[in-house]
Amino acid sequence: MSKSVKMPREKGGLTFPQDALPQPAELVDVAPGIKWARMPLPFALDHINLWLLEDEDGWTVVDTGVSDDEVKALWRRIFADELEGKPVTGLIVTHLHPDHVGLAGWFTRKWDITLQMSRTDFLQCRNLVLDTGRDAPKEALDFYRAAGFSQRGIDSYAKRFGNFGERVSRLPDVFARLKEGDELTIGKRTWRVVIGAGHAPEHVCLYSEADKILISGDQVLPRISSIVSVHPTEAYENPLEEWIASCRRIRDELPEDTFVLPAHNEPFYGLHTRMTQLIDEHEENLVKLHDMLDEPRRAIDVFPALFKRKITADVFFMATGESLAHLRCLIGRGLATVERDENGVDWYRRS
């Protein structure tokens, strides 16, 4: 069953052509041979968009949702009622986060298909899943102590360590690598792999040049900004600079009138406009953060420069990772320095 499309809606320089959201276990047509599913998430961000691409003898699914009984039940209803009697013949995952990769293993075993995703994200996902049941390593505890966490906060992190794998089904042992510039023929379309970075190490987007359609995953979202964080495993990296650079490259390579199919919120037109908004927002935050470092600050002290909302316990870890990403970006640009005190706490100031 498909919803009709009415007149486009405009907001913030973007155009949202779809009239209605997919209902549970329902697919909505967004373009010939492309269907949209929407699955619930058990997080503050309560949904994810998933895409089904029609091939001659089946369907290629892009992203899966988290691994839980509710999402599996919804997929079973889609398999039974919405696929026009054809099987799932392909699976592409944009990146390693559980809402995208969570049911990848379940799909590959159920349909006897091969998972396609980037090498870095596949391997990092496997490593994170292996943390399930482990105690938090000393290096990770030191990482959050350096960010300014109290002992209570460090204990909270230790308790939640290893929960990444809770919503990821057992990954397959074999995958097919996707890399920049690869071309995939699915049905009547050729999709070119476009790689983003920062939100995930090697984020796969799919672009159809003939139809100007981009399946963007979390690389570009119309109403929210993707999380860009520093994590204990890569404590000295600069993911925000990578994210900004990849956003600029995608903006320069693809046309403004691209139809964007994002992982969250609704499909939209206005790729250049949105990319510019996202880049400018981070650049403005970097300026505010730089101004705030006129005296030494810890990572947990700089939230007011980056977030409009009050940072509460449920988003404290996310906010800390984002703060560290911005601070590492300033250091990478030569605009800030960091010194660790005798208690193992990092203090940042302007250069």
XYZ file of C-alpha atoms in Angstrom:
351
model
C 0.000 0.000 0.000
C 1.332 3.453 -0.879
C 0.389 6.918 0.272
C -0.448 9.626 -2.246
C 1.907 12.576 -2.589
C 0.437 16.061 -2.317
C 1.960 19.515 -2.780
C 5.514 19.952 -1.431
C 6.076 21.604 1.924
C 8.828 24.136 2.603
C 10.841 24.705 5.781
C 14.248 26.271 6.342
C 14.971 26.403 2.639
C 14.190 22.692 2.211
C 11.304 21.041 0.375
C 9.590 17.965 1.822
C 7.504 16.339 -0.919
C 6.097 13.338 0.954
C 2.622 13.827 2.396
C 2.565 11.009 4.954
C 4.878 8.844 7.001
C 4.860 5.065 6.562
C 2.712 3.323 9.143
C 4.062 0.266 11.007
C 4.818 -2.579 8.591
C 3.798 -0.412 5.623
C 5.912 0.652 2.657
C 5.517 4.015 0.939
C 6.699 4.710 -2.620
C 9.158 7.615 -2.819
C 10.323 7.021 -6.410
C 9.852 4.247 -8.987
C 11.420 1.105 -7.534
C 12.199 2.704 -4.134
C 10.073 2.067 -1.051
C 10.299 3.651 2.394
C 9.863 1.782 5.690
C 10.006 3.377 9.112
C 10.927 1.402 12.233
C 10.683 2.382 15.914
C 13.774 3.025 18.045
C 13.960 2.715 21.849
C 15.826 6.012 22.147
C 15.019 9.722 22.326
C 15.253 9.677 18.528
C 12.335 7.291 18.131
C 12.494 6.195 14.482
C 14.745 5.212 11.603
C 14.031 5.256 7.874
C 14.902 2.137 5.902
C 14.893 1.841 2.110
C 13.988 -1.040 -0.182
C 15.326 -0.988 -3.740
C 13.533 -3.163 -6.275
C 15.591 -5.503 -8.435
C 14.396 -7.820 -11.178
C 13.991 -10.818 -8.894
C 13.928 -9.323 -5.400
C 14.640 -6.406 -3.074
C 17.809 -4.860 -1.697
C 17.321 -3.476 1.810
C 19.339 -0.451 2.969
C 19.749 -0.476 6.791
C 17.788 -2.702 9.152
C 16.734 -1.120 12.458
C 17.787 -2.390 15.885
C 17.664 -6.023 16.900
C 14.579 -6.507 19.028
C 11.383 -8.550 18.845
C 9.163 -5.621 17.841
C 11.266 -4.677 14.819
C 11.611 -8.310 13.748
C 7.821 -8.714 13.905
C 7.311 -5.609 11.753
C 9.806 -6.886 9.191
C 8.013 -10.252 9.054
C 4.778 -8.451 8.233
C 6.554 -6.528 5.476
C 8.017 -9.759 4.094
C 4.565 -11.336 4.026
C 2.444 -8.421 2.768
C 4.529 -5.712 1.090
C 7.185 -7.284 -1.155
C 4.891 -8.365 -3.996
C 5.871 -11.985 -3.509
C 9.581 -11.369 -4.097
C 12.400 -12.201 -1.635
C 15.081 -10.008 -0.114
C 18.149 -10.551 -2.301
C 20.556 -7.876 -1.047
C 21.509 -5.966 2.113
C 23.476 -2.716 2.356
C 24.297 -1.081 5.712
C 25.378 2.550 5.726
C 27.386 2.401 8.961
C 28.068 0.656 12.239
C 25.487 2.114 14.651
C 22.948 -0.373 16.061
C 19.889 1.331 14.542
C 21.440 0.728 11.110
C 23.283 -2.578 11.491
C 21.260 -4.149 14.303
C 19.472 -6.825 12.261
C 22.142 -7.322 9.588
C 23.097 -10.771 10.825
C 19.444 -11.773 11.129
C 18.810 -10.687 7.529
C 21.825 -12.521 6.116
C 20.883 -15.781 7.825
C 17.173 -15.538 7.058
C 17.594 -14.771 3.344
C 21.022 -16.381 2.727
C 22.481 -13.106 1.448
C 25.767 -11.240 1.906
C 26.052 -8.060 3.965
C 27.555 -5.128 2.063
C 29.136 -2.264 4.032
C 32.432 -0.437 4.415
C 35.411 -2.327 5.820
C 36.175 0.071 8.654
C 32.626 0.147 9.959
C 32.196 -3.631 9.707
C 35.409 -4.315 11.634
C 34.790 -1.623 14.241
C 31.268 -2.926 14.771
C 32.634 -6.419 15.389
C 35.121 -5.024 17.914
C 32.455 -3.079 19.794
C 30.171 -6.106 19.965
C 33.041 -8.075 21.512
C 33.014 -5.643 24.454
C 29.739 -7.200 25.646
C 30.321 -8.713 29.083
C 33.762 -7.156 29.540
C 34.740 -4.791 32.322
C 35.509 -1.270 31.186
C 39.259 -0.951 30.505
C 41.388 1.405 32.550
C 42.096 3.543 29.472
C 38.383 4.232 29.020
C 37.935 5.183 32.669
C 40.949 7.497 32.414
C 39.423 9.032 29.262
C 36.290 10.150 31.118
C 38.273 11.212 34.172
C 40.296 13.451 31.844
C 37.054 14.916 30.459
C 36.089 16.001 33.991
C 33.782 13.201 35.139
C 33.289 12.715 38.849
C 33.836 9.260 40.321
C 30.063 8.790 40.199
C 30.089 9.540 36.481
C 32.978 7.163 35.867
C 31.128 4.428 37.775
C 28.049 5.085 35.639
C 30.119 4.672 32.481
C 31.651 1.449 33.794
C 28.165 0.066 34.435
C 26.973 0.808 30.897
C 30.198 -0.291 29.183
C 29.654 -3.025 26.620
C 25.974 -2.309 25.952
C 26.596 -1.612 22.248
C 26.012 -5.256 21.377
C 22.663 -5.510 23.165
C 20.769 -4.390 20.050
C 22.986 -5.981 17.398
C 22.235 -9.513 16.216
C 25.210 -11.819 15.692
C 27.124 -10.371 12.761
C 27.982 -12.539 9.767
C 31.560 -13.771 9.460
C 31.791 -12.659 5.830
C 30.880 -9.329 4.220
C 31.347 -7.583 0.871
C 33.294 -4.335 1.112
C 31.882 -1.060 -0.239
C 34.324 1.754 -0.958
C 34.342 5.214 -2.538
C 33.388 5.157 -6.210
C 32.032 1.600 -6.313
C 28.999 1.201 -8.585
C 26.070 -1.092 -7.806
C 23.401 -1.938 -10.357
C 20.080 -2.601 -8.652
C 17.065 -2.876 -10.922
C 17.154 -0.101 -13.505
C 19.478 2.150 -11.481
C 23.194 2.421 -10.996
C 24.172 3.598 -7.513
C 27.587 5.108 -6.826
C 29.073 4.705 -3.367
C 29.903 8.051 -1.737
C 31.837 7.809 1.533
C 31.358 10.253 4.385
C 33.288 10.441 7.654
C 33.081 11.820 11.169
C 29.719 10.517 12.347
C 31.029 7.059 11.513
C 34.519 6.142 10.318
C 33.564 5.160 6.758
C 29.898 6.017 6.210
C 28.321 4.668 2.992
C 25.909 6.863 1.021
C 24.383 5.773 -2.302
C 23.903 8.196 -5.186
C 21.947 7.639 -8.405
C 23.294 10.162 -10.891
C 20.603 9.437 -13.488
C 17.773 10.208 -11.078
C 19.601 12.570 -8.690
C 18.709 10.519 -5.623
C 20.941 10.227 -2.543
C 20.408 7.638 0.201
C 22.280 9.597 2.844
C 22.089 7.540 6.036
C 23.131 9.820 8.892
C 25.630 11.831 6.845
C 23.039 14.514 6.128
C 19.728 14.868 7.988
C 17.157 17.604 7.338
C 15.969 18.573 10.830
C 18.705 17.428 13.209
C 22.494 17.325 13.167
C 24.388 14.041 13.204
C 26.325 13.293 16.374
C 30.070 13.694 15.910
C 31.952 12.432 18.955
C 35.362 11.442 20.261
C 35.368 8.028 21.954
C 37.915 6.347 24.257
C 39.153 3.965 21.537
C 40.262 6.909 19.378
C 40.875 9.531 22.011
C 43.231 11.671 19.928
C 41.377 11.741 16.613
C 39.644 14.726 14.988
C 36.308 13.405 13.641
C 34.677 16.832 13.376
C 37.245 18.076 10.863
C 36.680 14.878 8.876
C 32.909 15.375 9.017
C 33.082 19.002 7.877
C 35.460 18.094 5.046
C 33.274 15.225 3.824
C 30.149 17.420 3.978
C 31.885 20.049 1.855
C 33.015 17.417 -0.637
C 29.532 15.907 -0.974
C 28.028 19.384 -1.354
C 30.523 20.174 -4.115
C 30.083 16.855 -5.948
C 26.301 16.462 -5.959
C 23.646 18.833 -7.340
C 21.399 21.019 -5.204
C 18.221 19.450 -6.622
C 19.189 15.978 -5.372
C 16.322 14.095 -3.731
C 17.736 13.080 -0.327
C 16.513 9.959 1.471
C 17.845 10.340 5.048
C 17.911 7.849 7.899
C 15.863 10.146 10.145
C 13.140 12.751 9.513
C 11.580 12.981 6.035
C 12.913 12.843 2.444
C 13.762 16.306 1.123
C 15.173 18.526 -1.610
C 17.813 21.162 -0.877
C 21.068 19.263 -0.392
C 23.426 22.248 -0.728
C 21.265 24.369 1.537
C 21.217 21.746 4.270
C 24.900 20.898 3.999
C 25.763 24.574 4.312
C 23.486 24.920 7.353
C 25.150 21.961 9.065
C 28.694 23.123 8.290
C 27.951 26.696 9.375
C 26.364 25.530 12.620
C 29.513 23.651 13.612
C 31.796 26.477 12.528
C 29.775 28.945 14.604
C 29.977 26.596 17.593
C 33.739 26.381 17.158
C 33.962 30.170 17.328
C 31.837 30.253 20.497
C 33.926 27.484 22.025
C 37.160 29.270 21.159
C 35.871 32.424 22.864
C 34.989 30.387 25.946
C 38.544 29.108 26.299
C 39.905 32.441 27.491
C 40.463 30.562 30.741
C 41.131 26.832 31.214
C 38.063 24.593 30.814
C 37.339 20.877 31.029
C 35.336 19.114 28.325
C 32.275 19.034 30.595
C 32.531 22.799 31.205
C 31.956 23.856 27.594
C 28.426 22.529 27.010
C 26.906 26.072 26.959
C 28.971 26.948 23.871
C 27.628 23.970 21.919
C 24.121 23.141 23.117
C 20.990 25.219 23.541
C 19.326 22.733 25.874
C 20.333 21.907 29.428
C 22.482 18.788 29.439
C 20.856 16.171 31.650
C 22.035 12.718 32.688
C 20.423 10.946 29.717
C 22.577 12.831 27.166
C 25.660 13.570 29.291
C 27.891 10.987 27.582
C 26.810 12.138 24.113
C 27.398 15.779 25.008
C 30.859 14.976 26.369
C 31.817 13.165 23.165
C 30.607 16.113 21.071
C 32.469 18.597 23.268
C 35.662 16.601 22.880
C 35.194 16.487 19.102
C 34.968 20.271 18.960
C 37.932 20.704 21.289
C 40.041 18.274 19.230
C 39.063 20.247 16.119
C 40.319 23.497 17.657
C 43.564 21.777 18.649
C 43.916 20.418 15.110
C 43.532 23.944 13.742
C 46.158 25.282 16.139
C 43.586 27.355 18.038
C 43.672 25.563 21.395
C 45.985 23.572 23.627
C 45.400 20.988 26.344
C 47.294 20.170 29.549
C 46.621 17.317 31.964
C 46.861 18.100 35.685
C 48.131 15.893 38.496
C 44.643 14.424 38.944
C 44.452 13.221 35.349
C 42.042 15.958 34.222
C 42.515 17.730 30.877
C 42.255 21.535 30.760
C 41.785 23.318 27.441
C 42.588 26.936 26.629
C 42.959 29.150 23.590
C 46.316 29.162 21.868
